[in-house]
């Protein structure tokens, strides 16, 4: 304690005037930094509605701490008064600590601001990945402040090589232990930035029992919850969901349906020619857009038709109900016009060795219950 006192107090006594001037200049720099921060905040608020990143910039500037500005002001003027080595080292160390912590705070605010802008921005759903954001904040905070701590310890003269190696090994161990969680977390981040779908979108994905169509209700840290059109809630991991092809119906104004059917071969050609007009009438009766209907093929047990129509509705549930209404209308129209739908059938004919057809009944008529031909 005697050595610092012997060097500090004589320096203060000999340079009191310069020290007071330096402190006044430091106070002026501090006030200037405060005014600059206020000006930047005001500018950010003014240009915020026109610049998407203005909110992130304002958030970063707002995180500028007064103790950092004070340390910066003192560090700026210390060369003017030529302090003793002990005082100079103390000022440099305190400024290094303040700068490292301030840089960590700025980095955290910038990274989280960019992520939150993509999550709850004007073109995103505020409910997307709200649970994941808590984990993201924790991971970002741990990373930036760990780096700041390493910088501070290095300036204290501590050998940080072993510490960095230990942190690396610990990070690998944690990563291996929580591989599934981190995989789903990164998939969740992919959903944030790539936006293949959002809460409220209707999508189709491949489930265990076949294609599943439903509305996205929640995107979480590990899984996504989808309300299927049949009513049940499907829960699927984010990694599993993004590993397959996902069909999104967002932004579509209409649904186009293809409805194939077949009629029996006993249908006469004139009736076959009327079928497209009958189908068109049913489509237009429901207020939908008829596209086309045509005789497609002669199948093994049916004359096959196909027709296309479009439902101008963005909701998948209502569009499917419209498809049902059109299908039932076609069924009623065909019933009223004596048109029969075909189904797989097979007729067996028996022939003699010479090729002559053998009728199943002696006189070509089915037998009565008593075994006698029906008269």
PDB file of C-alpha atoms in Angstrom, residues 22-244:
ATOM      1  CA  UNK A  22      -8.840  16.288 -17.584  1.00  0.00           C
ATOM      2  CA  UNK A  23     -11.776  15.479 -15.309  1.00  0.00           C
ATOM      3  CA  UNK A  24     -13.701  18.434 -16.747  1.00  0.00           C
ATOM      4  CA  UNK A  25     -12.935  17.248 -20.280  1.00  0.00           C
ATOM      5  CA  UNK A  26     -13.959  13.704 -19.315  1.00  0.00           C
ATOM      6  CA  UNK A  27     -17.226  15.069 -17.921  1.00  0.00           C
ATOM      7  CA  UNK A  28     -17.766  16.948 -21.169  1.00  0.00           C
ATOM      8  CA  UNK A  29     -17.079  13.800 -23.209  1.00  0.00           C
ATOM      9  CA  UNK A  30     -19.485  11.881 -20.980  1.00  0.00           C
ATOM     10  CA  UNK A  31     -22.225  14.481 -21.516  1.00  0.00           C
ATOM     11  CA  UNK A  32     -21.491  14.463 -25.247  1.00  0.00           C
ATOM     12  CA  UNK A  33     -21.869  10.675 -25.338  1.00  0.00           C
ATOM     13  CA  UNK A  34     -25.172  10.949 -23.461  1.00  0.00           C
ATOM     14  CA  UNK A  35     -26.403  13.539 -25.960  1.00  0.00           C
ATOM     15  CA  UNK A  36     -25.227  11.363 -28.864  1.00  0.00           C
ATOM     16  CA  UNK A  37     -27.106   8.365 -27.467  1.00  0.00           C
ATOM     17  CA  UNK A  38     -30.266  10.452 -27.060  1.00  0.00           C
ATOM     18  CA  UNK A  39     -29.896  11.800 -30.620  1.00  0.00           C
ATOM     19  CA  UNK A  40     -29.458   8.299 -32.063  1.00  0.00           C
ATOM     20  CA  UNK A  41     -32.493   7.041 -30.159  1.00  0.00           C
ATOM     21  CA  UNK A  42     -34.583   9.947 -31.427  1.00  0.00           C
ATOM     22  CA  UNK A  43     -33.373   9.387 -34.991  1.00  0.00           C
ATOM     23  CA  UNK A  44     -34.169   5.683 -34.755  1.00  0.00           C
ATOM     24  CA  UNK A  45     -37.704   6.421 -33.603  1.00  0.00           C
ATOM     25  CA  UNK A  46     -38.196   8.930 -36.419  1.00  0.00           C
ATOM     26  CA  UNK A  47     -37.042   6.652 -39.229  1.00  0.00           C
ATOM     27  CA  UNK A  48     -38.478   3.508 -37.638  1.00  0.00           C
ATOM     28  CA  UNK A  49     -41.670   3.358 -39.759  1.00  0.00           C
ATOM     29  CA  UNK A  50     -39.598   3.603 -42.966  1.00  0.00           C
ATOM     30  CA  UNK A  51     -36.607   1.364 -42.152  1.00  0.00           C
ATOM     31  CA  UNK A  52     -37.243  -2.234 -41.015  1.00  0.00           C
ATOM     32  CA  UNK A  53     -33.921  -2.417 -39.124  1.00  0.00           C
ATOM     33  CA  UNK A  54     -34.414   0.873 -37.275  1.00  0.00           C
ATOM     34  CA  UNK A  55     -36.022  -0.929 -34.352  1.00  0.00           C
ATOM     35  CA  UNK A  56     -33.014  -3.236 -33.991  1.00  0.00           C
ATOM     36  CA  UNK A  57     -30.646  -0.248 -34.196  1.00  0.00           C
ATOM     37  CA  UNK A  58     -32.621   1.614 -31.536  1.00  0.00           C
ATOM     38  CA  UNK A  59     -32.588  -1.426 -29.266  1.00  0.00           C
ATOM     39  CA  UNK A  60     -28.799  -1.730 -29.562  1.00  0.00           C
ATOM     40  CA  UNK A  61     -28.218   1.983 -28.880  1.00  0.00           C
ATOM     41  CA  UNK A  62     -30.556   1.876 -25.886  1.00  0.00           C
ATOM     42  CA  UNK A  63     -28.345  -0.828 -24.349  1.00  0.00           C
ATOM     43  CA  UNK A  64     -25.361   1.559 -24.173  1.00  0.00           C
ATOM     44  CA  UNK A  65     -24.550   1.772 -20.447  1.00  0.00           C
ATOM     45  CA  UNK A  66     -23.522   4.901 -18.575  1.00  0.00           C
ATOM     46  CA  UNK A  67     -20.604   3.138 -16.862  1.00  0.00           C
ATOM     47  CA  UNK A  68     -19.164   2.314 -20.284  1.00  0.00           C
ATOM     48  CA  UNK A  69     -19.443   5.927 -21.404  1.00  0.00           C
ATOM     49  CA  UNK A  70     -17.745   7.034 -18.167  1.00  0.00           C
ATOM     50  CA  UNK A  71     -14.925   4.505 -18.653  1.00  0.00           C
ATOM     51  CA  UNK A  72     -14.522   5.618 -22.287  1.00  0.00           C
ATOM     52  CA  UNK A  73     -14.332   9.266 -21.267  1.00  0.00           C
ATOM     53  CA  UNK A  74     -11.656   8.593 -18.621  1.00  0.00           C
ATOM     54  CA  UNK A  75      -9.663   6.383 -20.992  1.00  0.00           C
ATOM     55  CA  UNK A  76      -9.747   9.146 -23.606  1.00  0.00           C
ATOM     56  CA  UNK A  77      -8.250  11.829 -21.333  1.00  0.00           C
ATOM     57  CA  UNK A  78      -5.775   9.754 -19.323  1.00  0.00           C
ATOM     58  CA  UNK A  79      -2.959  10.362 -21.789  1.00  0.00           C
ATOM     59  CA  UNK A  80      -3.263  14.116 -21.175  1.00  0.00           C
ATOM     60  CA  UNK A  81      -2.222  13.883 -17.506  1.00  0.00           C
ATOM     61  CA  UNK A  82       0.407  11.107 -17.870  1.00  0.00           C
ATOM     62  CA  UNK A  83      -0.635   9.095 -14.794  1.00  0.00           C
ATOM     63  CA  UNK A  84       1.702   6.679 -12.996  1.00  0.00           C
ATOM     64  CA  UNK A  85       1.959   3.174 -14.369  1.00  0.00           C
ATOM     65  CA  UNK A  86      -0.233   1.675 -11.627  1.00  0.00           C
ATOM     66  CA  UNK A  87      -3.006   4.204 -12.253  1.00  0.00           C
ATOM     67  CA  UNK A  88      -2.708   3.820 -16.014  1.00  0.00           C
ATOM     68  CA  UNK A  89      -2.913   0.012 -15.790  1.00  0.00           C
ATOM     69  CA  UNK A  90      -5.967   0.264 -13.522  1.00  0.00           C
ATOM     70  CA  UNK A  91      -7.719   2.640 -15.916  1.00  0.00           C
ATOM     71  CA  UNK A  92      -6.892   0.434 -18.917  1.00  0.00           C
ATOM     72  CA  UNK A  93      -8.085  -2.681 -17.098  1.00  0.00           C
ATOM     73  CA  UNK A  94     -11.374  -1.078 -16.022  1.00  0.00           C
ATOM     74  CA  UNK A  95     -11.931   0.216 -19.541  1.00  0.00           C
ATOM     75  CA  UNK A  96     -11.200  -3.243 -20.992  1.00  0.00           C
ATOM     76  CA  UNK A  97     -13.720  -4.844 -18.632  1.00  0.00           C
ATOM     77  CA  UNK A  98     -16.312  -2.172 -19.432  1.00  0.00           C
ATOM     78  CA  UNK A  99     -15.687  -2.459 -23.187  1.00  0.00           C
ATOM     79  CA  UNK A 100     -15.904  -6.272 -23.121  1.00  0.00           C
ATOM     80  CA  UNK A 101     -19.163  -6.238 -21.176  1.00  0.00           C
ATOM     81  CA  UNK A 102     -20.606  -3.467 -23.355  1.00  0.00           C
ATOM     82  CA  UNK A 103     -19.647  -5.338 -26.530  1.00  0.00           C
ATOM     83  CA  UNK A 104     -21.353  -8.454 -25.149  1.00  0.00           C
ATOM     84  CA  UNK A 105     -24.488  -6.452 -24.354  1.00  0.00           C
ATOM     85  CA  UNK A 106     -24.515  -4.873 -27.821  1.00  0.00           C
ATOM     86  CA  UNK A 107     -23.964  -8.230 -29.533  1.00  0.00           C
ATOM     87  CA  UNK A 108     -26.737  -9.858 -27.518  1.00  0.00           C
ATOM     88  CA  UNK A 109     -29.142  -7.015 -28.327  1.00  0.00           C
ATOM     89  CA  UNK A 110     -28.233  -7.136 -32.036  1.00  0.00           C
ATOM     90  CA  UNK A 111     -28.592 -10.916 -32.435  1.00  0.00           C
ATOM     91  CA  UNK A 112     -31.816 -11.136 -30.438  1.00  0.00           C
ATOM     92  CA  UNK A 113     -33.183  -8.062 -32.188  1.00  0.00           C
ATOM     93  CA  UNK A 114     -32.621  -9.599 -35.624  1.00  0.00           C
ATOM     94  CA  UNK A 115     -34.190 -12.905 -34.559  1.00  0.00           C
ATOM     95  CA  UNK A 116     -37.179 -11.247 -32.894  1.00  0.00           C
ATOM     96  CA  UNK A 117     -37.679  -9.028 -35.927  1.00  0.00           C
ATOM     97  CA  UNK A 118     -38.068 -12.135 -38.078  1.00  0.00           C
ATOM     98  CA  UNK A 119     -40.324 -13.754 -35.474  1.00  0.00           C
ATOM     99  CA  UNK A 120     -42.698 -10.912 -34.620  1.00  0.00           C
ATOM    100  CA  UNK A 121     -42.100  -8.558 -37.518  1.00  0.00           C
ATOM    101  CA  UNK A 122     -44.878  -7.107 -39.677  1.00  0.00           C
ATOM    102  CA  UNK A 123     -44.731 -10.088 -42.037  1.00  0.00           C
ATOM    103  CA  UNK A 124     -44.651 -12.761 -39.330  1.00  0.00           C
ATOM    104  CA  UNK A 125     -46.920 -14.242 -36.721  1.00  0.00           C
ATOM    105  CA  UNK A 126     -46.212 -13.036 -33.169  1.00  0.00           C
ATOM    106  CA  UNK A 127     -46.979 -16.491 -31.796  1.00  0.00           C
ATOM    107  CA  UNK A 128     -44.255 -18.235 -33.798  1.00  0.00           C
ATOM    108  CA  UNK A 129     -41.693 -19.949 -31.618  1.00  0.00           C
ATOM    109  CA  UNK A 130     -42.325 -17.903 -28.473  1.00  0.00           C
ATOM    110  CA  UNK A 131     -41.127 -20.801 -26.339  1.00  0.00           C
ATOM    111  CA  UNK A 132     -37.995 -21.204 -28.460  1.00  0.00           C
ATOM    112  CA  UNK A 133     -37.087 -17.532 -28.035  1.00  0.00           C
ATOM    113  CA  UNK A 134     -36.474 -18.085 -24.310  1.00  0.00           C
ATOM    114  CA  UNK A 135     -33.911 -20.787 -25.064  1.00  0.00           C
ATOM    115  CA  UNK A 136     -32.382 -18.682 -27.835  1.00  0.00           C
ATOM    116  CA  UNK A 137     -31.932 -15.752 -25.440  1.00  0.00           C
ATOM    117  CA  UNK A 138     -30.253 -18.055 -22.925  1.00  0.00           C
ATOM    118  CA  UNK A 139     -27.867 -19.545 -25.501  1.00  0.00           C
ATOM    119  CA  UNK A 140     -26.946 -16.178 -27.020  1.00  0.00           C
ATOM    120  CA  UNK A 141     -26.410 -14.614 -23.584  1.00  0.00           C
ATOM    121  CA  UNK A 142     -24.227 -17.516 -22.433  1.00  0.00           C
ATOM    122  CA  UNK A 143     -22.116 -17.354 -25.596  1.00  0.00           C
ATOM    123  CA  UNK A 144     -21.457 -13.600 -25.672  1.00  0.00           C
ATOM    124  CA  UNK A 145     -20.803 -13.233 -21.946  1.00  0.00           C
ATOM    125  CA  UNK A 146     -18.520 -16.291 -21.958  1.00  0.00           C
ATOM    126  CA  UNK A 147     -16.439 -14.603 -24.659  1.00  0.00           C
ATOM    127  CA  UNK A 148     -16.438 -11.364 -22.642  1.00  0.00           C
ATOM    128  CA  UNK A 149     -15.277 -13.258 -19.543  1.00  0.00           C
ATOM    129  CA  UNK A 150     -12.423 -14.864 -21.494  1.00  0.00           C
ATOM    130  CA  UNK A 151     -11.316 -11.427 -22.747  1.00  0.00           C
ATOM    131  CA  UNK A 152     -11.363  -9.985 -19.211  1.00  0.00           C
ATOM    132  CA  UNK A 153      -9.453 -12.933 -17.738  1.00  0.00           C
ATOM    133  CA  UNK A 154      -6.881 -12.695 -20.507  1.00  0.00           C
ATOM    134  CA  UNK A 155      -6.305  -9.036 -19.617  1.00  0.00           C
ATOM    135  CA  UNK A 156      -5.830 -10.052 -15.983  1.00  0.00           C
ATOM    136  CA  UNK A 157      -2.970 -12.274 -17.075  1.00  0.00           C
ATOM    137  CA  UNK A 158      -4.814 -15.537 -16.619  1.00  0.00           C
ATOM    138  CA  UNK A 159      -3.872 -18.325 -19.029  1.00  0.00           C
ATOM    139  CA  UNK A 160      -7.191 -18.902 -20.780  1.00  0.00           C
ATOM    140  CA  UNK A 161      -5.985 -21.640 -23.139  1.00  0.00           C
ATOM    141  CA  UNK A 162      -7.035 -24.416 -20.777  1.00  0.00           C
ATOM    142  CA  UNK A 163     -10.308 -22.639 -20.030  1.00  0.00           C
ATOM    143  CA  UNK A 164     -11.152 -22.317 -23.721  1.00  0.00           C
ATOM    144  CA  UNK A 165     -10.271 -25.974 -24.300  1.00  0.00           C
ATOM    145  CA  UNK A 166     -12.438 -26.985 -21.344  1.00  0.00           C
ATOM    146  CA  UNK A 167     -15.345 -24.927 -22.633  1.00  0.00           C
ATOM    147  CA  UNK A 168     -14.941 -26.554 -26.040  1.00  0.00           C
ATOM    148  CA  UNK A 169     -14.962 -30.073 -24.617  1.00  0.00           C
ATOM    149  CA  UNK A 170     -17.917 -29.232 -22.380  1.00  0.00           C
ATOM    150  CA  UNK A 171     -19.784 -27.790 -25.335  1.00  0.00           C
ATOM    151  CA  UNK A 172     -19.186 -30.940 -27.377  1.00  0.00           C
ATOM    152  CA  UNK A 173     -20.407 -33.121 -24.499  1.00  0.00           C
ATOM    153  CA  UNK A 174     -23.539 -31.038 -24.049  1.00  0.00           C
ATOM    154  CA  UNK A 175     -24.141 -31.046 -27.803  1.00  0.00           C
ATOM    155  CA  UNK A 176     -23.921 -34.839 -27.997  1.00  0.00           C
ATOM    156  CA  UNK A 177     -26.169 -35.295 -24.963  1.00  0.00           C
ATOM    157  CA  UNK A 178     -28.813 -32.910 -26.285  1.00  0.00           C
ATOM    158  CA  UNK A 179     -28.399 -33.661 -29.981  1.00  0.00           C
ATOM    159  CA  UNK A 180     -32.101 -34.218 -30.561  1.00  0.00           C
ATOM    160  CA  UNK A 181     -33.097 -31.026 -28.765  1.00  0.00           C
ATOM    161  CA  UNK A 182     -30.552 -28.910 -30.642  1.00  0.00           C
ATOM    162  CA  UNK A 183     -31.562 -30.528 -33.930  1.00  0.00           C
ATOM    163  CA  UNK A 184     -35.181 -29.529 -33.362  1.00  0.00           C
ATOM    164  CA  UNK A 185     -34.075 -26.087 -32.142  1.00  0.00           C
ATOM    165  CA  UNK A 186     -32.123 -25.441 -35.331  1.00  0.00           C
ATOM    166  CA  UNK A 187     -35.101 -26.700 -37.309  1.00  0.00           C
ATOM    167  CA  UNK A 188     -37.217 -24.190 -35.388  1.00  0.00           C
ATOM    168  CA  UNK A 189     -34.752 -21.442 -36.319  1.00  0.00           C
ATOM    169  CA  UNK A 190     -35.021 -22.578 -39.927  1.00  0.00           C
ATOM    170  CA  UNK A 191     -38.781 -22.119 -39.686  1.00  0.00           C
ATOM    171  CA  UNK A 192     -38.200 -18.581 -38.351  1.00  0.00           C
ATOM    172  CA  UNK A 193     -35.875 -17.471 -41.138  1.00  0.00           C
ATOM    173  CA  UNK A 194     -36.949 -19.598 -44.109  1.00  0.00           C
ATOM    174  CA  UNK A 195     -40.674 -19.414 -43.257  1.00  0.00           C
ATOM    175  CA  UNK A 196     -41.932 -22.528 -45.070  1.00  0.00           C
ATOM    176  CA  UNK A 197     -45.115 -22.094 -43.027  1.00  0.00           C
ATOM    177  CA  UNK A 198     -46.457 -20.053 -40.116  1.00  0.00           C
ATOM    178  CA  UNK A 199     -49.111 -20.330 -37.449  1.00  0.00           C
ATOM    179  CA  UNK A 200     -52.526 -20.370 -39.127  1.00  0.00           C
ATOM    180  CA  UNK A 201     -51.279 -21.812 -42.439  1.00  0.00           C
ATOM    181  CA  UNK A 202     -52.839 -24.955 -43.896  1.00  0.00           C
ATOM    182  CA  UNK A 203     -50.234 -27.532 -44.904  1.00  0.00           C
ATOM    183  CA  UNK A 204     -50.015 -31.154 -46.033  1.00  0.00           C
ATOM    184  CA  UNK A 205     -47.242 -33.495 -44.922  1.00  0.00           C
ATOM    185  CA  UNK A 206     -46.634 -37.237 -45.074  1.00  0.00           C
ATOM    186  CA  UNK A 207     -47.790 -38.954 -41.890  1.00  0.00           C
ATOM    187  CA  UNK A 208     -47.381 -42.591 -40.899  1.00  0.00           C
ATOM    188  CA  UNK A 209     -50.796 -43.441 -42.335  1.00  0.00           C
ATOM    189  CA  UNK A 210     -50.552 -41.287 -45.442  1.00  0.00           C
ATOM    190  CA  UNK A 211     -50.827 -37.581 -46.305  1.00  0.00           C
ATOM    191  CA  UNK A 212     -52.133 -35.358 -43.488  1.00  0.00           C
ATOM    192  CA  UNK A 213     -53.680 -31.943 -44.136  1.00  0.00           C
ATOM    193  CA  UNK A 214     -54.283 -29.524 -41.301  1.00  0.00           C
ATOM    194  CA  UNK A 215     -53.832 -26.041 -39.885  1.00  0.00           C
ATOM    195  CA  UNK A 216     -50.674 -25.100 -37.962  1.00  0.00           C
ATOM    196  CA  UNK A 217     -51.672 -24.153 -34.400  1.00  0.00           C
ATOM    197  CA  UNK A 218     -48.306 -23.786 -32.661  1.00  0.00           C
ATOM    198  CA  UNK A 219     -44.623 -23.910 -33.572  1.00  0.00           C
ATOM    199  CA  UNK A 220     -42.619 -24.809 -30.495  1.00  0.00           C
ATOM    200  CA  UNK A 221     -39.021 -25.417 -29.521  1.00  0.00           C
ATOM    201  CA  UNK A 222     -39.092 -29.134 -30.303  1.00  0.00           C
ATOM    202  CA  UNK A 223     -42.330 -29.829 -32.163  1.00  0.00           C
ATOM    203  CA  UNK A 224     -45.099 -28.329 -34.275  1.00  0.00           C
ATOM    204  CA  UNK A 225     -48.781 -28.847 -33.484  1.00  0.00           C
ATOM    205  CA  UNK A 226     -51.117 -29.274 -36.451  1.00  0.00           C
ATOM    206  CA  UNK A 227     -54.910 -29.533 -36.238  1.00  0.00           C
ATOM    207  CA  UNK A 228     -55.895 -32.051 -38.920  1.00  0.00           C
ATOM    208  CA  UNK A 229     -59.015 -31.523 -41.022  1.00  0.00           C
ATOM    209  CA  UNK A 230     -60.471 -34.586 -39.307  1.00  0.00           C
ATOM    210  CA  UNK A 231     -60.210 -32.797 -35.952  1.00  0.00           C
ATOM    211  CA  UNK A 232     -57.359 -34.520 -34.133  1.00  0.00           C
ATOM    212  CA  UNK A 233     -54.218 -32.672 -33.018  1.00  0.00           C
ATOM    213  CA  UNK A 234     -51.070 -33.980 -34.715  1.00  0.00           C
ATOM    214  CA  UNK A 235     -47.713 -33.328 -33.001  1.00  0.00           C
ATOM    215  CA  UNK A 236     -44.596 -33.792 -35.131  1.00  0.00           C
ATOM    216  CA  UNK A 237     -40.944 -32.940 -34.450  1.00  0.00           C
ATOM    217  CA  UNK A 238     -39.574 -29.918 -36.286  1.00  0.00           C
ATOM    218  CA  UNK A 239     -36.652 -31.903 -37.708  1.00  0.00           C
ATOM    219  CA  UNK A 240     -38.932 -34.674 -38.936  1.00  0.00           C
ATOM    220  CA  UNK A 241     -41.331 -32.153 -40.462  1.00  0.00           C
ATOM    221  CA  UNK A 242     -38.676 -30.216 -42.372  1.00  0.00           C
ATOM    222  CA  UNK A 243     -36.964 -33.407 -43.561  1.00  0.00           C
ATOM    223  CA  UNK A 244     -39.890 -34.151 -45.885  1.00  0.00           C
TER     224      UNK A 244
END
